[in-house]
Amino acid sequence: MILLANCTVSDARVLEGLAPRKDAGILIAGDRITAVGPYAEVVREAGPVTEIDLGGAHVTPGLANMHTHFSLSLPGSGGNTVKDLGPHDLALYMADGARRTLECGVTTVRCVAEKDHADFALRRAINAGRTPGPRIHTAGQALVCTGGHGHESGDTLECDGPVGFRNGVRSQIKAGADLIKVMISGGLAGEHEGIATPQLFPDELAAVIETAHAWGRKVTAHAGPADIIATAVELGLDCVEHGYQLTPEVAARMAERGTALVPTLLVTRCKEFFDELGVPEWMQCRSLGAGPRHLESFEIALAAGVEVLLGSDMPPFWGFEGTNATVRELEYMAERIGPARALHAGTRGPIRWLGADANLGTIDDDPLGDTSAFRGIRWVMKGGQVVRDGDTR
Ligand SMILES: [Zn+2]
């Protein structure tokens, strides 16, 4: 058993209504947290333990990033390098990203389009302890219509007609998908399409959602324009990615029906990242130009009471504006919703959406004074194992 000592924690279940408790203790047996509370009490009941002194640091649950691609390849030279990797190199490239992600304190990710089913091999390797990485919930390949958003590489599967899309859903589930991702409108990264280009007919989308739900899988959709999202929400969509152009009416329906939003605010404000990858001018203009409306859309969703969840779209570990993409996205969210709600959007909210273990993401519900505290993460534990202690490699 491990006892984390000398840490600050305010577990809502244990210390209801109290300020963050200093001198807390967290007891871990195997991969489980079995007790959280005042150190003196926890240690009294613990028996023999290995104690880890955290030097007064604040302990929070691991972050959960709900929109990630370990095999991301945007248009441009950086993306082409990834696209040209053979299967073995791709798997190792993704494993490196998974390790870096975990070291950032991101203990859960939701992958929403990965190349050639390498994500399933990665998940197996992580679960077997062969390579370090976060808990992976993955959609496998995203489903698109022929020529649809992201059709250019192996992280999507082209389908057409309701029969084709049913088949697409089943093929991802057969490979091991935990959820289904579908592209229902154009996007920033497709030169031949606009953000507002509709891509699926309602019968195709209905086929996706019905089939996925019948197999107990949720469906999330890459979607921009309000009218396309409106149709999808009525058909039972579980989550919207980006949502660049929401209106109050559609946001209200999302809130009523419990459709979540992963706004990925970074994708329309990450010029530094685009420059690093050699992303062409047309895509940069489109992305950065969509920024103000994207932010307005996020605010509309908040006003309507839509559940918003953390997702970076950029690789979660990527160095960006003095921190990593996950923390930067969390900071952008916190600017609008405050640090306590942002922490929820990056921990408990995702775990609930994913239907993951009820014990994940619940160490601490402390309304941190400042989300930027996450820039200083130096120690990470996942499943009872210390996976980072000090600076990263
Ligand atoms: Zn994405």
mmCIF file of C-alpha atoms and ligand atoms in Angstrom, residues 67-69 72 112-113 149 181 183 222 241-242 264 267 312-314, ligand 1:
data_model
loop_
_atom_site.group_PDB
_atom_site.id
_atom_site.type_symbol
_atom_site.label_atom_id
_atom_site.label_comp_id
_atom_site.label_asym_id
_atom_site.label_seq_id
_atom_site.Cartn_x
_atom_site.Cartn_y
_atom_site.Cartn_z
ATOM 1 C CA HIS A 67 -10.299 15.293 -28.376
ATOM 2 C CA THR A 68 -6.920 13.870 -29.260
ATOM 3 C CA HIS A 69 -5.132 12.396 -32.266
ATOM 4 C CA LEU A 72 -2.526 13.791 -36.415
ATOM 5 C CA VAL A 112 -11.329 10.686 -32.207
ATOM 6 C CA ALA A 113 -9.692 9.445 -35.454
ATOM 7 C CA HIS A 149 -13.669 15.819 -44.086
ATOM 8 C CA LYS A 181 -16.703 9.451 -34.486
ATOM 9 C CA MET A 183 -17.647 13.840 -39.710
ATOM 10 C CA HIS A 222 -17.138 16.723 -36.019
ATOM 11 C CA GLU A 241 -16.735 18.453 -31.604
ATOM 12 C CA HIS A 242 -15.791 22.094 -32.308
ATOM 13 C CA THR A 264 -11.440 22.622 -28.963
ATOM 14 C CA VAL A 267 -7.825 25.026 -33.205
ATOM 15 C CA SER A 312 -7.295 20.077 -27.416
ATOM 16 C CA ASP A 313 -7.373 18.548 -30.929
ATOM 17 C CA MET A 314 -3.680 19.433 -31.008
HETATM 18 ZN ZN ZN B 1 -9.717 16.555 -34.415
#
